[in-house]
PDB file of C-alpha atoms in Angstrom:
ATOM      1  CA  MET A1137      58.670  15.463 101.787  1.00 52.00           C
ATOM      2  CA  SER A1138      55.061  15.169 100.619  1.00 76.00           C
ATOM      3  CA  GLU A1139      55.709  11.886  98.764  1.00 87.00           C
ATOM      4  CA  THR A1140      56.396  10.133 102.073  1.00 90.00           C
ATOM      5  CA  VAL A1141      53.147  11.468 103.515  1.00 90.00           C
ATOM      6  CA  VAL A1142      51.184  10.436 100.423  1.00 91.00           C
ATOM      7  CA  ARG A1143      52.641   6.922 100.618  1.00 92.00           C
ATOM      8  CA  GLN A1144      51.580   6.605 104.252  1.00 93.00           C
ATOM      9  CA  GLN A1145      48.090   7.964 103.562  1.00 91.00           C
ATOM     10  CA  TYR A1146      47.396   5.584 100.698  1.00 93.00           C
ATOM     11  CA  ASP A1147      48.927   2.594 102.463  1.00 94.00           C
ATOM     12  CA  GLN A1148      46.363   3.189 105.213  1.00 94.00           C
ATOM     13  CA  MET A1149      43.341   3.555 102.918  1.00 93.00           C
ATOM     14  CA  ALA A1150      44.210   0.877 100.339  1.00 95.00           C
ATOM     15  CA  HIS A1151      41.840  -1.770 101.681  1.00 93.00           C
ATOM     16  CA  PHE A1152      38.763   0.456 101.406  1.00 95.00           C
ATOM     17  CA  TYR A1153      39.839   2.872  98.633  1.00 94.00           C
ATOM     18  CA  ASP A1154      37.899   1.269  95.763  1.00 93.00           C
ATOM     19  CA  GLN A1155      34.697   1.045  97.764  1.00 93.00           C
ATOM     20  CA  ARG A1156      34.872   4.559  99.185  1.00 92.00           C
ATOM     21  CA  TRP A1157      35.631   6.258  95.851  1.00 92.00           C
ATOM     22  CA  ASN A1158      33.838   3.852  93.524  1.00 93.00           C
ATOM     23  CA  THR A1159      31.689   6.400  91.665  1.00 93.00           C
ATOM     24  CA  TYR A1160      34.513   8.907  91.226  1.00 93.00           C
ATOM     25  CA  ILE A1161      36.982   6.238  90.083  1.00 94.00           C
ATOM     26  CA  THR A1162      34.559   4.695  87.608  1.00 94.00           C
ATOM     27  CA  LYS A1163      33.509   7.994  86.035  1.00 95.00           C
ATOM     28  CA  THR A1164      36.958   9.540  85.738  1.00 96.00           C
ATOM     29  CA  LEU A1165      38.807   6.450  84.532  1.00 97.00           C
ATOM     30  CA  THR A1166      36.092   5.498  82.055  1.00 96.00           C
ATOM     31  CA  PHE A1167      36.321   9.011  80.642  1.00 96.00           C
ATOM     32  CA  LEU A1168      40.114   8.701  80.435  1.00 97.00           C
ATOM     33  CA  LYS A1169      39.874   5.334  78.697  1.00 97.00           C
ATOM     34  CA  THR A1170      37.401   6.666  76.109  1.00 96.00           C
ATOM     35  CA  TRP A1171      39.479   9.789  75.484  1.00 96.00           C
ATOM     36  CA  ALA A1172      42.841   8.042  75.187  1.00 95.00           C
ATOM     37  CA  HIS A1173      41.931   5.733  72.251  1.00 94.00           C
ATOM     38  CA  ILE A1174      44.644   3.256  73.221  1.00 96.00           C
ATOM     39  CA  SER A1175      45.578   0.704  70.584  1.00 95.00           C
ATOM     40  CA  PRO A1176      45.220  -2.963  71.623  1.00 95.00           C
ATOM     41  CA  GLN A1177      48.840  -3.446  70.543  1.00 96.00           C
ATOM     42  CA  ALA A1178      50.184  -0.563  72.659  1.00 97.00           C
ATOM     43  CA  THR A1179      52.529  -1.103  75.584  1.00 98.00           C
ATOM     44  CA  ILE A1180      51.272   1.077  78.439  1.00 98.00           C
ATOM     45  CA  LEU A1181      52.807   2.577  81.564  1.00 98.00           C
ATOM     46  CA  ASP A1182      50.354   3.776  84.203  1.00 98.00           C
ATOM     47  CA  VAL A1183      52.064   6.228  86.566  1.00 98.00           C
ATOM     48  CA  ALA A1184      50.504   6.371  90.048  1.00 97.00           C
ATOM     49  CA  CYS A1185      48.235   3.468  89.143  1.00 98.00           C
ATOM     50  CA  GLY A1186      46.743   3.021  92.607  1.00 97.00           C
ATOM     51  CA  THR A1187      44.632  -0.112  92.924  1.00 97.00           C
ATOM     52  CA  GLY A1188      44.889  -0.984  89.230  1.00 97.00           C
ATOM     53  CA  GLU A1189      41.380   0.027  88.273  1.00 97.00           C
ATOM     54  CA  PHE A1190      42.457   1.579  84.965  1.00 98.00           C
ATOM     55  CA  GLU A1191      44.242  -1.656  84.123  1.00 98.00           C
ATOM     56  CA  HIS A1192      41.066  -3.561  84.955  1.00 95.00           C
ATOM     57  CA  LEU A1193      39.031  -1.349  82.613  1.00 96.00           C
ATOM     58  CA  LEU A1194      41.474  -1.837  79.746  1.00 97.00           C
ATOM     59  CA  LEU A1195      41.650  -5.594  80.265  1.00 97.00           C
ATOM     60  CA  ASN A1196      37.876  -5.894  80.077  1.00 94.00           C
ATOM     61  CA  ASP A1197      38.153  -4.822  76.421  1.00 94.00           C
ATOM     62  CA  ASN A1198      41.525  -6.346  75.610  1.00 95.00           C
ATOM     63  CA  PRO A1199      42.745  -9.139  77.928  1.00 97.00           C
ATOM     64  CA  THR A1200      46.149  -9.239  76.191  1.00 97.00           C
ATOM     65  CA  GLN A1201      46.997  -5.532  76.621  1.00 97.00           C
ATOM     66  CA  GLN A1202      50.596  -5.076  77.793  1.00 98.00           C
ATOM     67  CA  ILE A1203      50.519  -2.860  80.892  1.00 98.00           C
ATOM     68  CA  ILE A1204      52.888  -1.912  83.693  1.00 98.00           C
ATOM     69  CA  GLY A1205      51.595   0.090  86.646  1.00 98.00           C
ATOM     70  CA  VAL A1206      53.749   1.942  89.160  1.00 98.00           C
ATOM     71  CA  ASP A1207      52.839   3.581  92.445  1.00 98.00           C
ATOM     72  CA  ILE A1208      54.577   4.677  95.645  1.00 97.00           C
ATOM     73  CA  SER A1209      52.063   2.856  97.874  1.00 97.00           C
ATOM     74  CA  GLU A1210      52.876  -0.829  98.288  1.00 97.00           C
ATOM     75  CA  ASN A1211      49.476  -1.534  99.828  1.00 97.00           C
ATOM     76  CA  MET A1212      47.650  -0.018  96.857  1.00 98.00           C
ATOM     77  CA  LEU A1213      49.800  -2.173  94.591  1.00 98.00           C
ATOM     78  CA  LEU A1214      48.878  -5.285  96.563  1.00 98.00           C
ATOM     79  CA  VAL A1215      45.241  -4.599  95.704  1.00 97.00           C
ATOM     80  CA  ALA A1216      46.165  -4.005  92.055  1.00 98.00           C
ATOM     81  CA  LYS A1217      48.150  -7.243  91.857  1.00 97.00           C
ATOM     82  CA  GLN A1218      45.289  -9.221  93.309  1.00 96.00           C
ATOM     83  CA  LYS A1219      42.809  -7.592  90.939  1.00 95.00           C
ATOM     84  CA  CYS A1220      44.912  -8.416  87.864  1.00 96.00           C
ATOM     85  CA  ARG A1221      46.407 -11.711  89.060  1.00 96.00           C
ATOM     86  CA  SER A1222      44.966 -13.647  86.099  1.00 96.00           C
ATOM     87  CA  TYR A1223      46.813 -11.541  83.522  1.00 97.00           C
ATOM     88  CA  PRO A1224      50.489 -12.422  82.974  1.00 97.00           C
ATOM     89  CA  ASN A1225      50.752  -9.456  80.577  1.00 98.00           C
ATOM     90  CA  VAL A1226      50.206  -7.008  83.456  1.00 98.00           C
ATOM     91  CA  SER A1227      52.732  -6.177  86.174  1.00 98.00           C
ATOM     92  CA  PHE A1228      53.109  -3.653  88.982  1.00 98.00           C
ATOM     93  CA  SER A1229      56.160  -2.046  90.612  1.00 97.00           C
ATOM     94  CA  THR A1230      56.857   0.382  93.418  1.00 97.00           C
ATOM     95  CA  ALA A1231      58.278   3.583  91.939  1.00 97.00           C
ATOM     96  CA  SER A1232      58.104   7.359  92.129  1.00 96.00           C
ATOM     97  CA  ALA A1233      56.921   9.353  89.125  1.00 96.00           C
ATOM     98  CA  SER A1234      60.227  11.231  89.284  1.00 96.00           C
ATOM     99  CA  ALA A1235      62.370   8.068  89.073  1.00 96.00           C
ATOM    100  CA  LEU A1236      60.821   5.516  86.729  1.00 98.00           C
ATOM    101  CA  PRO A1237      62.785   2.224  86.695  1.00 97.00           C
ATOM    102  CA  PHE A1238      62.588   1.650  82.943  1.00 98.00           C
ATOM    103  CA  THR A1239      64.902   2.103  79.983  1.00 97.00           C
ATOM    104  CA  SER A1240      64.339   4.997  77.606  1.00 97.00           C
ATOM    105  CA  SER A1241      61.811   4.659  74.763  1.00 96.00           C
ATOM    106  CA  SER A1242      60.043   1.679  76.353  1.00 97.00           C
ATOM    107  CA  PHE A1243      56.338   2.561  76.084  1.00 98.00           C
ATOM    108  CA  ASP A1244      53.815   3.495  73.415  1.00 98.00           C
ATOM    109  CA  VAL A1245      51.536   5.222  75.923  1.00 98.00           C
ATOM    110  CA  VAL A1246      52.112   6.738  79.363  1.00 98.00           C
ATOM    111  CA  VAL A1247      49.010   7.589  81.384  1.00 98.00           C
ATOM    112  CA  SER A1248      48.509   9.187  84.783  1.00 98.00           C
ATOM    113  CA  ALA A1249      45.136   9.781  86.416  1.00 97.00           C
ATOM    114  CA  ASN A1250      44.097  11.831  89.437  1.00 94.00           C
ATOM    115  CA  SER A1251      47.651  12.118  90.762  1.00 94.00           C
ATOM    116  CA  PHE A1252      49.484  15.039  89.164  1.00 95.00           C
ATOM    117  CA  HIS A1253      48.537  17.365  92.037  1.00 93.00           C
ATOM    118  CA  TYR A1254      50.545  15.107  94.398  1.00 91.00           C
ATOM    119  CA  PHE A1255      53.828  15.160  92.480  1.00 93.00           C
ATOM    120  CA  ASP A1256      56.623  16.847  94.444  1.00 90.00           C
ATOM    121  CA  ASP A1257      58.435  17.833  91.260  1.00 94.00           C
ATOM    122  CA  PRO A1258      56.100  17.880  88.239  1.00 95.00           C
ATOM    123  CA  ASN A1259      58.917  18.883  85.886  1.00 96.00           C
ATOM    124  CA  ALA A1260      61.002  15.878  86.931  1.00 97.00           C
ATOM    125  CA  ALA A1261      57.976  13.604  86.557  1.00 97.00           C
ATOM    126  CA  LEU A1262      57.249  14.906  83.053  1.00 98.00           C
ATOM    127  CA  ALA A1263      60.913  14.522  82.109  1.00 97.00           C
ATOM    128  CA  GLU A1264      60.801  10.880  83.199  1.00 98.00           C
ATOM    129  CA  MET A1265      57.568  10.227  81.330  1.00 98.00           C
ATOM    130  CA  LYS A1266      59.101  11.797  78.236  1.00 97.00           C
ATOM    131  CA  ARG A1267      62.228   9.687  78.611  1.00 97.00           C
ATOM    132  CA  VAL A1268      60.406   6.340  78.772  1.00 98.00           C
ATOM    133  CA  LEU A1269      58.055   7.166  75.880  1.00 97.00           C
ATOM    134  CA  LYS A1270      58.878   5.912  72.418  1.00 96.00           C
ATOM    135  CA  PRO A1271      59.510   8.704  69.876  1.00 94.00           C
ATOM    136  CA  ASP A1272      55.991   8.388  68.455  1.00 93.00           C
ATOM    137  CA  GLY A1273      54.388   7.623  71.819  1.00 96.00           C
ATOM    138  CA  LYS A1274      51.783   9.694  73.617  1.00 97.00           C
ATOM    139  CA  LEU A1275      51.276  10.963  77.135  1.00 98.00           C
ATOM    140  CA  VAL A1276      47.760  11.215  78.586  1.00 98.00           C
ATOM    141  CA  ILE A1277      47.216  12.948  81.943  1.00 98.00           C
ATOM    142  CA  LEU A1278      43.940  13.476  83.796  1.00 98.00           C
ATOM    143  CA  ASP A1279      43.885  15.585  86.956  1.00 96.00           C
ATOM    144  CA  TRP A1280      41.967  18.068  89.057  1.00 94.00           C
ATOM    145  CA  CYS A1281      41.616  21.552  87.562  1.00 95.00           C
ATOM    146  CA  ARG A1282      41.810  24.732  89.637  1.00 93.00           C
ATOM    147  CA  ASP A1283      39.755  26.611  87.033  1.00 93.00           C
ATOM    148  CA  TYR A1284      36.677  25.200  88.774  1.00 92.00           C
ATOM    149  CA  ILE A1285      35.789  27.207  91.870  1.00 88.00           C
ATOM    150  CA  LEU A1286      35.173  24.234  94.180  1.00 87.00           C
ATOM    151  CA  CYS A1287      38.448  22.624  93.118  1.00 86.00           C
ATOM    152  CA  LYS A1288      40.153  25.942  93.813  1.00 89.00           C
ATOM    153  CA  ILE A1289      38.646  25.944  97.311  1.00 88.00           C
ATOM    154  CA  CYS A1290      39.678  22.294  97.839  1.00 86.00           C
ATOM    155  CA  ASP A1291      43.207  23.144  96.719  1.00 82.00           C
ATOM    156  CA  PHE A1292      43.393  26.025  99.204  1.00 87.00           C
ATOM    157  CA  LEU A1293      42.118  23.914 102.102  1.00 88.00           C
ATOM    158  CA  LEU A1294      44.277  20.885 101.297  1.00 83.00           C
ATOM    159  CA  LYS A1295      47.406  23.027 101.287  1.00 83.00           C
ATOM    160  CA  ILE A1296      46.551  23.963 104.883  1.00 85.00           C
ATOM    161  CA  PHE A1297      45.303  20.655 106.268  1.00 81.00           C
ATOM    162  CA  ASP A1298      46.969  17.950 104.137  1.00 81.00           C
ATOM    163  CA  SER A1299      50.764  17.941 104.055  1.00 77.00           C
ATOM    164  CA  GLY A1300      50.681  15.345 101.270  1.00 78.00           C
ATOM    165  CA  HIS A1301      48.913  17.675  98.862  1.00 80.00           C
ATOM    166  CA  LYS A1302      51.271  19.583  96.560  1.00 86.00           C
ATOM    167  CA  GLN A1303      49.295  21.804  94.151  1.00 90.00           C
ATOM    168  CA  CYS A1304      46.228  21.791  91.958  1.00 91.00           C
ATOM    169  CA  TYR A1305      46.937  23.530  88.636  1.00 95.00           C
ATOM    170  CA  SER A1306      44.863  25.608  86.260  1.00 96.00           C
ATOM    171  CA  GLN A1307      44.637  24.293  82.708  1.00 97.00           C
ATOM    172  CA  ALA A1308      46.933  27.104  81.519  1.00 97.00           C
ATOM    173  CA  GLU A1309      49.537  26.258  84.174  1.00 97.00           C
ATOM    174  CA  PHE A1310      49.294  22.560  83.334  1.00 97.00           C
ATOM    175  CA  HIS A1311      49.754  23.215  79.625  1.00 98.00           C
ATOM    176  CA  GLN A1312      52.745  25.434  80.401  1.00 98.00           C
ATOM    177  CA  LEU A1313      54.351  22.588  82.340  1.00 97.00           C
ATOM    178  CA  LEU A1314      53.836  20.273  79.380  1.00 97.00           C
ATOM    179  CA  THR A1315      55.238  22.662  76.794  1.00 97.00           C
ATOM    180  CA  SER A1316      58.173  23.578  79.060  1.00 96.00           C
ATOM    181  CA  SER A1317      58.992  19.869  79.136  1.00 96.00           C
ATOM    182  CA  ASN A1318      59.101  19.829  75.315  1.00 94.00           C
ATOM    183  CA  PHE A1319      55.759  18.146  74.864  1.00 96.00           C
ATOM    184  CA  GLU A1320      53.414  19.178  72.096  1.00 95.00           C
ATOM    185  CA  ILE A1321      49.755  19.202  73.207  1.00 96.00           C
ATOM    186  CA  CYS A1322      47.608  17.485  70.595  1.00 94.00           C
ATOM    187  CA  GLY A1323      44.330  17.307  72.514  1.00 96.00           C
ATOM    188  CA  ALA A1324      42.878  18.872  75.655  1.00 97.00           C
ATOM    189  CA  THR A1325      39.570  19.265  77.436  1.00 97.00           C
ATOM    190  CA  LYS A1326      37.947  20.046  80.768  1.00 96.00           C
ATOM    191  CA  VAL A1327      35.082  18.109  82.323  1.00 94.00           C
ATOM    192  CA  ARG A1328      33.006  18.204  85.492  1.00 92.00           C
ATOM    193  CA  PHE A1329      31.848  15.165  87.456  1.00 88.00           C
ATOM    194  CA  GLY A1330      29.175  16.039  89.978  1.00 80.00           C
ATOM    195  CA  LEU A1331      29.176  19.254  92.012  1.00 77.00           C
ATOM    196  CA  ILE A1332      32.771  19.229  93.227  1.00 81.00           C
ATOM    197  CA  TRP A1333      35.037  17.509  90.764  1.00 87.00           C
ATOM    198  CA  GLY A1334      36.272  19.581  87.854  1.00 93.00           C
ATOM    199  CA  LEU A1335      39.038  17.924  85.877  1.00 96.00           C
ATOM    200  CA  MET A1336      41.303  18.586  82.920  1.00 97.00           C
ATOM    201  CA  LEU A1337      42.767  16.120  80.481  1.00 97.00           C
ATOM    202  CA  ALA A1338      45.542  16.492  77.942  1.00 98.00           C
ATOM    203  CA  THR A1339      47.184  14.274  75.359  1.00 97.00           C
ATOM    204  CA  ALA A1340      50.734  15.237  74.421  1.00 97.00           C
ATOM    205  CA  GLN A1341      53.506  13.980  72.166  1.00 95.00           C
ATOM    206  CA  GLN A1342      57.102  14.876  71.478  1.00 86.00           C
ATOM    207  CA  PRO A1343      57.473  17.383  68.612  1.00 82.00           C
ATOM    208  CA  HIS A1344      58.460  15.628  65.392  1.00 66.00           C
ATOM    209  CA  LEU A1345      61.118  18.217  64.564  1.00 44.00           C
ATOM    210  CA  ILE A1346      63.006  17.293  67.701  1.00 43.00           C
ATOM    211  CA  PHE A1347      63.084  13.655  66.628  1.00 46.00           C
ATOM    212  CA  GLU A1348      64.163  14.458  63.107  1.00 48.00           C
ATOM    213  CA  PHE A1349      67.027  16.583  64.406  1.00 40.00           C
ATOM    214  CA  SER A1350      68.050  13.888  66.893  1.00 46.00           C
ATOM    215  CA  GLN A1351      68.105  11.278  64.147  1.00 48.00           C
ATOM    216  CA  ARG A1352      70.402  13.462  62.009  1.00 48.00           C
ATOM    217  CA  MET A1353      72.722  13.984  64.963  1.00 44.00           C
ATOM    218  CA  PHE A1354      73.125  10.239  65.456  1.00 46.00           C
TER     219      PHE A1354
END
């Protein structure tokens, strides 16, 4: 199971992860933060939060932001907890994207950055994200995009040499996964950082008609 391999890989690199990938992390997560337009009052779930750098960026602007981060790597979470130790409004838990330990309709915003290509079952992960979102909440996902030739090459090589790597998606494939999970895409873009890294980003919500029907049923 690739999730076990990914956990082992990131447990091993946790202590030097921020330093090794500093430029990439800063550029991609700053872009995500700017794109997402997260309200200071929003309650946020960060799926596959890693070392908590996105939390750190948000807290720089709003120290009272309510955030929960989850990740499968306990060592990455140890770094995140240390980084955000001064903020009682932030917490971290060990959890898989496909089995989120939260009640339904708990969060205003669910974000996930640079991790979707690792998910063993993207449909199960999206179903869980949808479940924990409030009816008017939004999902924001940033990930590698196979539409870029070097990302396509990286995807091909990683499938051969890295058993933790699952799949890098094209933007069309990614959008199909979202719509198949009954999300409505309300914003999308692609962006390149440097020579290698081509990424895609999408904001999605649950269609209002589904909510209106559900309310009538209950």
